[in-house]
Amino acid sequence: MKIEDLQKVMVDRTVDGEFTLDRSIYYDEELFEKEMEHIFEGSWIFLAHEGHLPEVNDFFTTWMGRKPVVLIRGEDNQVRGFINACTHRGATLCRTNRGNKKFLTCSYHGWSFDSTGELRDIKDQDTGGYTDAFGQQNRNLKPIAKIASYHGFIFGSLNADVPDLEVALGNAKPFMKMLGDQSPDGMEIIKGFSRYTTPSNWKFQLENGVDGYHVSTVHANYIGVVMKRMAELEDDQVKSIARGNMSDMVSGTYDLGQGHTILWGEVPGANDRPLAEKRDELEQRLGKESADWMIGRARNLGMFPNVLLMDQTSTQIRVIRPISVGMSEITIYGIAPKGESPGARNRRIRQYEDFFNATGMATPDDLSEFAACQVGNYGLVDEHQSFDRGLGRVIIGGDDTAESLGIEPYSSGPDWADENLFQSFYRQWYELVKAGYQ
């Protein structure tokens, strides 16, 4: 593919009411390689939350594109990131999701590294017959070029030539604060996680996470079950907030720029959210408007390119990892404010199990649609798909709600089913992929 061919992939003429993308973005192997190199291995991506490694010498493993990485909290309480590979033969050092070790010792030949990545011991070095040249080489762990956090959310880049993190986060920051500020003591990761693969391109999950249009179709059975349960059970322990006609609720979308997107909607069952018990404390500490947003409005924040921060029928971090052009891995972590009551924590977990998880009443339906889209798009070669819904009513810039939040989105949609927010994601995607053809 040449740059001239790439220029035909995206048609961005929103002033004329047209925004389309060639369907090859979901199955073209060459495009996928450019995504890996210039997006997942060349820009800021989400790595973890501070709650994944709260104690000194805690480690947490994840991926940056095709490269395994490990985060370690050092003796100085600083979180550092390294390629998760021994500098001897390249074997991965940490082979579990998380743990705690003062020294990371390779299980292959016994080389050992401390929490700063420094090589501290080479097994049998004195009798190994090494030359002087060997001792002059740097064999410490290879560090991630840039790592930084914002309100507990840790991001990293393998490319040092990227803007500061807060610049890259842009208009997404106020919505990240809505999660990070839910407790004066911070947030913590709920024990356990869900991980599954889907035979579909990674972008389907990022799209779906901020797609309000599919809810009344794909999740109609779930909403029906919730309504029936509420009507028939006197002691409904779950108390799902998804109830009634979701299409009628006040909602909206924002193209936040730099690939970040959000949809939001006023929650029918806000008083049944676990955080509702903290309303008085939140209003006193942060103000009524912030408390109303945290409790009364469901939010799905899409952070380019690999994470969804969701605060709706449950509060979660959903991380997307591309494995191949047609296979993706999704990992979901529950997140909660420290210090919440046992009753609120129990409800939080029950609400998560109800809708999400690979065995929930909604996630399997989404995964089925992702797989169906992957198959179907192969049959629509050389055809563009549109992201036009709402373009006739989109507001360029911010609406009154955005102004009250102090954000300046590129565009605002008055309905969470509007597709203006996808434009942000794909404009950023296009600019980064384009670098691979220049």
Tab-separated table of C-alpha atoms in Angstrom:
chain	number	residue	atom	x	y	z
A	1	MET	CA	0.000	0.000	0.000
A	2	LYS	CA	1.240	3.482	-0.885
A	3	ILE	CA	0.364	6.788	0.767
A	4	GLU	CA	-2.000	7.459	-2.143
A	5	ASP	CA	-3.885	4.261	-1.309
A	6	LEU	CA	-4.068	5.114	2.390
A	7	GLN	CA	-5.554	8.498	1.550
A	8	LYS	CA	-8.515	6.676	0.014
A	9	VAL	CA	-9.186	4.679	3.189
A	10	MET	CA	-10.834	7.548	5.092
A	11	VAL	CA	-13.276	10.043	3.589
A	12	ASP	CA	-13.508	12.960	6.021
A	13	ARG	CA	-15.974	15.479	4.638
A	14	THR	CA	-18.136	16.150	7.658
A	15	VAL	CA	-18.985	19.636	6.373
A	16	ASP	CA	-20.814	17.812	3.582
A	17	GLY	CA	-22.301	15.274	6.000
A	18	GLU	CA	-19.961	12.427	5.067
A	19	PHE	CA	-17.473	10.429	7.129
A	20	THR	CA	-16.611	6.945	5.852
A	21	LEU	CA	-13.861	4.353	6.144
A	22	ASP	CA	-12.822	1.526	3.875
A	23	ARG	CA	-13.691	-1.813	5.477
A	24	SER	CA	-10.146	-3.048	4.897
A	25	ILE	CA	-9.206	-1.362	8.197
A	26	TYR	CA	-10.548	-4.508	9.888
A	27	TYR	CA	-8.693	-7.146	7.852
A	28	ASP	CA	-5.720	-5.663	5.997
A	29	GLU	CA	-2.519	-7.293	7.308
A	30	GLU	CA	-0.269	-4.431	6.212
A	31	LEU	CA	-2.418	-1.865	8.014
A	32	PHE	CA	-2.295	-4.036	11.123
A	33	GLU	CA	1.517	-4.042	11.052
A	34	LYS	CA	1.509	-0.240	10.796
A	35	GLU	CA	-0.920	-0.071	13.746
A	36	MET	CA	1.414	-2.171	15.857
A	37	GLU	CA	4.487	-0.129	14.972
A	38	HIS	CA	3.106	3.397	15.077
A	39	ILE	CA	0.181	3.170	17.523
A	40	PHE	CA	0.764	0.430	20.085
A	41	GLU	CA	4.566	0.612	19.957
A	42	GLY	CA	4.880	4.274	19.011
A	43	SER	CA	2.477	6.325	21.147
A	44	TRP	CA	1.047	6.553	24.663
A	45	ILE	CA	-1.048	3.520	25.613
A	46	PHE	CA	-2.725	2.503	28.870
A	47	LEU	CA	-0.731	0.056	31.000
A	48	ALA	CA	-2.287	-0.336	34.453
A	49	HIS	CA	-3.825	1.349	37.459
A	50	GLU	CA	-1.832	2.197	40.581
A	51	GLY	CA	-4.070	-0.286	42.381
A	52	HIS	CA	-2.555	-3.135	40.380
A	53	LEU	CA	0.726	-2.720	42.270
A	54	PRO	CA	-0.008	-0.949	45.575
A	55	GLU	CA	2.934	-2.308	47.624
A	56	VAL	CA	6.688	-1.934	47.345
A	57	ASN	CA	8.163	-4.659	45.083
A	58	ASP	CA	4.772	-5.419	43.517
A	59	PHE	CA	4.965	-6.200	39.806
A	60	PHE	CA	2.328	-6.246	37.060
A	61	THR	CA	2.722	-7.673	33.563
A	62	THR	CA	1.065	-6.477	30.382
A	63	TRP	CA	1.796	-5.797	26.708
A	64	MET	CA	2.744	-2.837	24.548
A	65	GLY	CA	1.869	-4.026	21.069
A	66	ARG	CA	3.920	-7.162	20.491
A	67	LYS	CA	6.307	-6.472	23.366
A	68	PRO	CA	5.833	-7.969	26.853
A	69	VAL	CA	6.385	-5.440	29.631
A	70	VAL	CA	6.510	-5.478	33.411
A	71	LEU	CA	5.773	-2.634	35.814
A	72	ILE	CA	7.516	-2.673	39.202
A	73	ARG	CA	6.975	-0.511	42.277
A	74	GLY	CA	10.423	0.167	43.674
A	75	GLU	CA	11.698	0.681	47.195
A	76	ASP	CA	11.302	4.437	46.586
A	77	ASN	CA	7.590	3.857	45.782
A	78	GLN	CA	8.157	4.848	42.148
A	79	VAL	CA	6.570	2.734	39.418
A	80	ARG	CA	8.994	1.844	36.627
A	81	GLY	CA	8.426	-0.075	33.427
A	82	PHE	CA	10.682	-2.488	31.554
A	83	ILE	CA	10.586	-4.947	28.704
A	84	ASN	CA	9.667	-8.209	30.422
A	85	ALA	CA	12.694	-10.106	29.138
A	86	CYS	CA	15.941	-11.248	30.700
A	87	THR	CA	18.885	-9.534	29.024
A	88	HIS	CA	20.709	-12.880	28.801
A	89	ARG	CA	18.703	-15.100	26.441
A	90	GLY	CA	15.488	-13.096	26.342
A	91	ALA	CA	13.257	-15.349	28.448
A	92	THR	CA	10.327	-13.559	30.065
A	93	LEU	CA	11.083	-12.791	33.702
A	94	CYS	CA	7.610	-12.457	35.214
A	95	ARG	CA	5.159	-15.052	33.964
A	96	THR	CA	2.138	-14.311	36.100
A	97	ASN	CA	-0.273	-11.399	35.875
A	98	ARG	CA	1.000	-9.836	39.095
A	99	GLY	CA	2.995	-10.614	42.218
A	100	ASN	CA	5.583	-9.326	44.683
A	101	LYS	CA	9.330	-9.952	44.478
A	102	LYS	CA	12.294	-7.987	45.768
A	103	PHE	CA	14.420	-9.470	42.993
A	104	LEU	CA	13.281	-10.746	39.614
A	105	THR	CA	15.226	-13.920	38.921
A	106	CYS	CA	15.134	-15.550	35.510
A	107	SER	CA	14.024	-19.161	35.745
A	108	TYR	CA	16.214	-20.131	32.769
A	109	HIS	CA	19.790	-19.313	33.866
A	110	GLY	CA	19.266	-17.541	37.184
A	111	TRP	CA	20.198	-13.943	36.341
A	112	SER	CA	18.649	-11.606	38.911
A	113	PHE	CA	17.466	-7.975	38.678
A	114	ASP	CA	16.262	-5.505	41.307
A	115	SER	CA	13.189	-3.247	41.208
A	116	THR	CA	15.113	-0.498	39.381
A	117	GLY	CA	15.958	-2.932	36.585
A	118	GLU	CA	19.629	-3.202	37.566
A	119	LEU	CA	21.324	-6.547	37.029
A	120	ARG	CA	22.340	-7.626	40.530
A	121	ASP	CA	23.577	-11.181	40.103
A	122	ILE	CA	24.839	-13.478	37.354
A	123	LYS	CA	24.814	-17.090	38.423
A	124	ASP	CA	28.349	-18.530	38.645
A	125	GLN	CA	29.885	-15.358	37.233
A	126	ASP	CA	33.219	-15.957	38.981
A	127	THR	CA	33.681	-19.320	37.287
A	128	GLY	CA	32.043	-18.408	33.993
A	129	GLY	CA	35.137	-17.403	32.082
A	130	TYR	CA	33.697	-14.055	31.032
A	131	THR	CA	35.940	-11.508	29.306
A	132	ASP	CA	36.571	-7.904	30.318
A	133	ALA	CA	34.398	-6.802	27.384
A	134	PHE	CA	31.423	-8.581	28.931
A	135	GLY	CA	31.687	-6.496	32.096
A	136	GLN	CA	31.662	-3.264	30.130
A	137	GLN	CA	28.260	-3.873	28.537
A	138	ASN	CA	24.931	-2.673	29.962
A	139	ARG	CA	22.847	-5.732	30.774
A	140	ASN	CA	20.213	-4.051	32.934
A	141	LEU	CA	16.563	-4.477	31.998
A	142	LYS	CA	15.483	-2.402	29.009
A	143	PRO	CA	13.294	0.457	30.294
A	144	ILE	CA	10.089	1.724	28.716
A	145	ALA	CA	10.964	5.056	27.090
A	146	LYS	CA	8.261	7.054	28.897
A	147	ILE	CA	5.928	6.209	31.758
A	148	ALA	CA	3.579	8.537	33.645
A	149	SER	CA	0.295	8.444	35.535
A	150	TYR	CA	-2.762	10.632	35.919
A	151	HIS	CA	-5.163	10.186	38.853
A	152	GLY	CA	-3.896	6.640	39.309
A	153	PHE	CA	-4.048	5.574	35.647
A	154	ILE	CA	-0.610	4.582	34.321
A	155	PHE	CA	0.374	5.052	30.683
A	156	GLY	CA	3.566	4.288	28.821
A	157	SER	CA	5.227	4.814	25.457
A	158	LEU	CA	8.040	2.890	23.813
A	159	ASN	CA	8.712	6.021	21.790
A	160	ALA	CA	10.360	8.854	23.735
A	161	ASP	CA	9.298	11.431	21.145
A	162	VAL	CA	5.701	11.880	22.326
A	163	PRO	CA	3.989	14.839	24.054
A	164	ASP	CA	3.732	14.933	27.845
A	165	LEU	CA	0.982	12.634	29.090
A	166	GLU	CA	-1.356	15.383	30.286
A	167	VAL	CA	-1.146	17.020	26.864
A	168	ALA	CA	-1.975	13.695	25.215
A	169	LEU	CA	-4.949	13.102	27.535
A	170	GLY	CA	-6.437	16.511	26.746
A	171	ASN	CA	-10.200	16.772	27.249
A	172	ALA	CA	-10.379	13.256	28.684
A	173	LYS	CA	-8.855	14.404	31.984
A	174	PRO	CA	-12.055	15.701	33.680
A	175	PHE	CA	-13.737	12.354	33.059
A	176	MET	CA	-10.734	10.448	34.401
A	177	LYS	CA	-10.937	12.581	37.541
A	178	MET	CA	-14.573	11.502	37.948
A	179	LEU	CA	-13.247	7.997	38.517
A	180	GLY	CA	-10.086	8.811	40.425
A	181	ASP	CA	-11.814	11.201	42.859
A	182	GLN	CA	-14.607	8.871	44.006
A	183	SER	CA	-12.827	8.376	47.330
A	184	PRO	CA	-10.477	10.751	49.170
A	185	ASP	CA	-8.275	7.699	49.711
A	186	GLY	CA	-8.135	6.776	46.024
A	187	MET	CA	-9.348	3.783	44.049
A	188	GLU	CA	-8.462	0.120	44.302
A	189	ILE	CA	-8.634	-2.837	41.944
A	190	ILE	CA	-11.169	-5.481	42.932
A	191	LYS	CA	-9.596	-8.939	43.227
A	192	GLY	CA	-9.715	-11.055	40.105
A	193	PHE	CA	-10.205	-10.168	36.467
A	194	SER	CA	-11.936	-11.418	33.321
A	195	ARG	CA	-9.915	-12.207	30.207
A	196	TYR	CA	-11.127	-13.610	26.918
A	197	THR	CA	-10.334	-13.551	23.222
A	198	THR	CA	-12.610	-12.642	20.339
A	199	PRO	CA	-12.068	-13.563	16.659
A	200	SER	CA	-12.360	-9.962	15.569
A	201	ASN	CA	-10.287	-6.854	14.956
A	202	TRP	CA	-9.370	-4.784	18.006
A	203	LYS	CA	-11.172	-1.686	16.736
A	204	PHE	CA	-14.602	-3.330	17.019
A	205	GLN	CA	-14.329	-3.354	20.830
A	206	LEU	CA	-13.187	0.275	20.952
A	207	GLU	CA	-16.091	1.283	18.716
A	208	ASN	CA	-18.666	-0.755	20.616
A	209	GLY	CA	-17.617	0.625	23.990
A	210	VAL	CA	-18.825	4.081	22.996
A	211	ASP	CA	-21.683	2.974	20.733
A	212	GLY	CA	-25.050	3.771	22.273
A	213	TYR	CA	-26.888	2.838	19.071
A	214	HIS	CA	-26.612	-0.933	19.617
A	215	VAL	CA	-27.887	-1.067	23.209
A	216	SER	CA	-31.633	-1.295	22.566
A	217	THR	CA	-31.074	-4.034	19.962
A	218	VAL	CA	-28.231	-6.216	21.212
A	219	HIS	CA	-29.094	-5.898	24.909
A	220	ALA	CA	-32.895	-5.940	24.659
A	221	ASN	CA	-33.091	-9.352	26.348
A	222	TYR	CA	-30.906	-8.187	29.224
A	223	ILE	CA	-33.073	-5.128	29.843
A	224	GLY	CA	-36.167	-7.338	29.675
A	225	VAL	CA	-34.751	-9.712	32.295
A	226	VAL	CA	-33.895	-6.790	34.578
A	227	MET	CA	-37.403	-5.355	34.341
A	228	LYS	CA	-38.989	-8.763	34.998
A	229	ARG	CA	-36.737	-9.394	37.982
A	230	MET	CA	-37.548	-6.006	39.492
A	231	ALA	CA	-41.269	-6.655	39.093
A	232	GLU	CA	-41.282	-10.167	40.530
A	233	LEU	CA	-38.582	-10.214	43.214
A	234	GLU	CA	-39.206	-8.401	46.473
A	235	ASP	CA	-35.538	-8.702	47.431
A	236	ASP	CA	-33.609	-7.873	44.260
A	237	GLN	CA	-29.983	-7.932	45.416
A	238	VAL	CA	-28.549	-6.738	42.099
A	239	LYS	CA	-30.696	-3.624	41.528
A	240	SER	CA	-29.415	-2.994	38.009
A	241	ILE	CA	-29.427	0.627	36.887
A	242	ALA	CA	-30.337	-0.379	33.304
A	243	ARG	CA	-34.106	-0.222	33.312
A	244	GLY	CA	-37.002	1.176	31.322
A	245	ASN	CA	-36.668	2.637	27.824
A	246	MET	CA	-32.975	3.521	27.604
A	247	SER	CA	-33.603	5.367	24.329
A	248	ASP	CA	-35.626	8.024	26.156
A	249	MET	CA	-32.969	9.045	28.655
A	250	VAL	CA	-31.077	12.320	28.392
A	251	SER	CA	-27.708	11.491	26.864
A	252	GLY	CA	-24.905	12.715	24.655
A	253	THR	CA	-21.525	12.112	23.060
A	254	TYR	CA	-18.289	14.069	22.809
A	255	ASP	CA	-15.443	13.899	20.332
A	256	LEU	CA	-12.730	14.836	22.832
A	257	GLY	CA	-9.936	15.048	20.287
A	258	GLN	CA	-6.662	13.079	20.066
A	259	GLY	CA	-8.657	9.904	19.569
A	260	HIS	CA	-10.521	10.077	22.892
A	261	THR	CA	-14.299	9.720	23.007
A	262	ILE	CA	-17.117	9.555	25.535
A	263	LEU	CA	-20.790	8.783	25.664
A	264	TRP	CA	-22.928	9.559	28.685
A	265	GLY	CA	-26.523	9.168	29.798
A	266	GLU	CA	-28.636	10.019	32.833
A	267	VAL	CA	-29.078	6.864	34.874
A	268	PRO	CA	-32.661	5.691	35.558
A	269	GLY	CA	-31.618	3.901	38.759
A	270	ALA	CA	-28.946	6.274	40.060
A	271	ASN	CA	-29.861	5.759	43.720
A	272	ASP	CA	-29.119	2.042	43.338
A	273	ARG	CA	-25.530	2.645	42.287
A	274	PRO	CA	-22.946	1.635	44.918
A	275	LEU	CA	-21.512	5.156	44.968
A	276	ALA	CA	-24.876	6.708	45.868
A	277	GLU	CA	-24.240	6.073	49.568
A	278	LYS	CA	-21.370	8.596	49.352
A	279	ARG	CA	-23.396	11.457	47.849
A	280	ASP	CA	-23.191	13.752	50.893
A	281	GLU	CA	-19.431	13.275	51.211
A	282	LEU	CA	-18.900	13.802	47.476
A	283	GLU	CA	-20.985	16.980	47.409
A	284	GLN	CA	-19.105	18.396	50.381
A	285	ARG	CA	-15.681	17.504	48.969
A	286	LEU	CA	-16.179	18.090	45.233
A	287	GLY	CA	-19.420	20.032	44.816
A	288	LYS	CA	-22.928	19.060	43.739
A	289	GLU	CA	-22.241	19.091	40.005
A	290	SER	CA	-19.353	16.650	40.291
A	291	ALA	CA	-21.401	14.382	42.562
A	292	ASP	CA	-24.284	14.461	40.079
A	293	TRP	CA	-21.955	13.416	37.261
A	294	MET	CA	-20.391	10.618	39.296
A	295	ILE	CA	-23.684	9.156	40.503
A	296	GLY	CA	-26.382	10.323	38.124
A	297	ARG	CA	-24.717	9.854	34.735
A	298	ALA	CA	-23.367	6.664	33.213
A	299	ARG	CA	-20.156	7.210	31.272
A	300	ASN	CA	-18.070	5.189	28.841
A	301	LEU	CA	-14.746	6.895	28.169
A	302	GLY	CA	-12.770	5.566	25.211
A	303	MET	CA	-9.062	6.322	25.657
A	304	PHE	CA	-7.105	5.994	22.433
A	305	PRO	CA	-5.959	3.427	21.581
A	306	ASN	CA	-6.481	0.578	24.031
A	307	VAL	CA	-8.672	1.185	27.070
A	308	LEU	CA	-12.278	1.883	28.008
A	309	LEU	CA	-12.930	3.456	31.413
A	310	MET	CA	-16.539	2.546	32.131
A	311	ASP	CA	-18.725	3.785	34.957
A	312	GLN	CA	-22.278	2.585	34.307
A	313	THR	CA	-23.855	-0.790	35.140
A	314	SER	CA	-20.482	-1.438	36.742
A	315	THR	CA	-17.223	0.462	37.138
A	316	GLN	CA	-14.393	-1.137	35.223
A	317	ILE	CA	-11.190	-0.811	33.242
A	318	ARG	CA	-11.417	-2.674	29.940
A	319	VAL	CA	-8.085	-3.188	28.161
A	320	ILE	CA	-7.891	-4.228	24.512
A	321	ARG	CA	-4.845	-6.049	23.169
A	322	PRO	CA	-4.533	-6.774	19.432
A	323	ILE	CA	-3.096	-10.252	18.826
A	324	SER	CA	-3.544	-10.398	15.051
A	325	VAL	CA	-5.622	-8.551	12.495
A	326	GLY	CA	-8.563	-10.850	13.249
A	327	MET	CA	-7.983	-11.775	16.908
A	328	SER	CA	-8.111	-9.622	20.037
A	329	GLU	CA	-7.717	-10.159	23.763
A	330	ILE	CA	-9.893	-8.238	26.205
A	331	THR	CA	-9.151	-7.960	29.923
A	332	ILE	CA	-11.575	-6.408	32.396
A	333	TYR	CA	-10.664	-5.207	35.887
A	334	GLY	CA	-13.221	-4.051	38.406
A	335	ILE	CA	-12.295	-0.790	40.128
A	336	ALA	CA	-13.853	0.707	43.248
A	337	PRO	CA	-13.373	3.542	45.746
A	338	LYS	CA	-11.408	2.608	48.831
A	339	GLY	CA	-13.432	2.537	52.024
A	340	GLU	CA	-16.869	1.769	50.582
A	341	SER	CA	-19.233	-0.282	52.742
A	342	PRO	CA	-19.451	-4.088	52.414
A	343	GLY	CA	-23.010	-3.722	51.122
A	344	ALA	CA	-21.952	-1.314	48.377
A	345	ARG	CA	-19.013	-3.532	47.404
A	346	ASN	CA	-21.260	-6.584	47.188
A	347	ARG	CA	-23.749	-4.732	44.983
A	348	ARG	CA	-20.914	-3.468	42.790
A	349	ILE	CA	-19.717	-7.010	42.131
A	350	ARG	CA	-23.235	-8.389	41.571
A	351	GLN	CA	-24.007	-5.623	39.049
A	352	TYR	CA	-20.770	-6.389	37.218
A	353	GLU	CA	-21.544	-10.114	37.047
A	354	ASP	CA	-25.041	-9.372	35.817
A	355	PHE	CA	-24.134	-7.464	32.664
A	356	PHE	CA	-20.439	-8.016	31.979
A	357	ASN	CA	-18.047	-10.939	32.246
A	358	ALA	CA	-17.787	-13.618	29.580
A	359	THR	CA	-20.731	-15.322	31.317
A	360	GLY	CA	-22.831	-12.209	31.908
A	361	MET	CA	-26.111	-11.437	30.188
A	362	ALA	CA	-24.667	-8.880	27.773
A	363	THR	CA	-20.966	-9.361	27.004
A	364	PRO	CA	-21.502	-12.623	25.043
A	365	ASP	CA	-24.014	-10.814	22.832
A	366	ASP	CA	-21.448	-8.109	22.058
A	367	LEU	CA	-18.753	-10.670	21.282
A	368	SER	CA	-21.077	-12.467	18.885
A	369	GLU	CA	-21.609	-9.237	16.965
A	370	PHE	CA	-17.870	-8.478	16.805
A	371	ALA	CA	-17.202	-11.897	15.278
A	372	ALA	CA	-20.087	-11.488	12.830
A	373	CYS	CA	-18.744	-8.092	11.729
A	374	GLN	CA	-15.286	-9.563	11.165
A	375	VAL	CA	-16.708	-12.259	8.884
A	376	GLY	CA	-19.130	-9.982	7.066
A	377	ASN	CA	-16.646	-7.239	6.304
A	378	TYR	CA	-14.464	-9.695	4.385
A	379	GLY	CA	-17.373	-9.964	1.956
A	380	LEU	CA	-17.621	-6.208	1.399
A	381	VAL	CA	-14.220	-5.688	-0.199
A	382	ASP	CA	-13.525	-2.212	-1.602
A	383	GLU	CA	-16.603	-0.763	0.067
A	384	HIS	CA	-16.738	2.031	2.621
A	385	GLN	CA	-18.842	2.049	5.768
A	386	SER	CA	-20.356	5.223	7.098
A	387	PHE	CA	-20.244	6.855	10.518
A	388	ASP	CA	-22.935	9.387	9.647
A	389	ARG	CA	-25.527	8.992	12.360
A	390	GLY	CA	-26.136	12.334	14.056
A	391	LEU	CA	-24.081	14.398	11.599
A	392	GLY	CA	-27.192	16.396	10.759
A	393	ARG	CA	-27.547	17.557	14.376
A	394	VAL	CA	-23.962	17.540	15.623
A	395	ILE	CA	-22.731	20.651	17.431
A	396	ILE	CA	-19.260	21.784	16.408
A	397	GLY	CA	-17.422	22.430	19.647
A	398	GLY	CA	-18.999	22.085	23.083
A	399	ASP	CA	-22.621	22.218	24.190
A	400	ASP	CA	-23.896	23.732	27.450
A	401	THR	CA	-23.049	20.555	29.373
A	402	ALA	CA	-19.466	20.603	28.111
A	403	GLU	CA	-19.117	24.248	29.062
A	404	SER	CA	-20.238	23.498	32.614
A	405	LEU	CA	-17.484	20.839	32.798
A	406	GLY	CA	-14.856	23.201	31.465
A	407	ILE	CA	-14.023	21.038	28.445
A	408	GLU	CA	-13.747	22.007	24.798
A	409	PRO	CA	-14.664	18.969	22.691
A	410	TYR	CA	-14.252	19.021	18.939
A	411	SER	CA	-17.936	18.178	18.582
A	412	SER	CA	-20.970	17.304	20.715
A	413	GLY	CA	-23.796	14.917	19.935
A	414	PRO	CA	-27.146	15.370	21.722
A	415	ASP	CA	-27.869	11.619	21.715
A	416	TRP	CA	-25.620	8.770	22.854
A	417	ALA	CA	-26.483	6.914	19.639
A	418	ASP	CA	-24.732	9.601	17.568
A	419	GLU	CA	-21.578	8.578	15.731
A	420	ASN	CA	-19.676	11.866	15.763
A	421	LEU	CA	-17.392	10.511	18.479
A	422	PHE	CA	-15.946	7.843	16.144
A	423	GLN	CA	-14.448	10.602	14.023
A	424	SER	CA	-11.991	11.489	16.800
A	425	PHE	CA	-10.786	7.909	17.097
A	426	TYR	CA	-10.269	7.428	13.394
A	427	ARG	CA	-8.649	10.787	12.740
A	428	GLN	CA	-6.019	9.958	15.355
A	429	TRP	CA	-5.718	6.435	13.965
A	430	TYR	CA	-5.182	7.807	10.455
A	431	GLU	CA	-2.511	10.313	11.486
A	432	LEU	CA	-0.458	7.683	13.305
A	433	VAL	CA	-0.809	4.996	10.636
A	434	LYS	CA	0.087	7.559	7.959
A	435	ALA	CA	3.517	7.926	9.571
A	436	GLY	CA	4.261	4.401	8.378
A	437	TYR	CA	3.925	5.477	4.756
A	438	GLN	CA	6.050	8.620	4.864
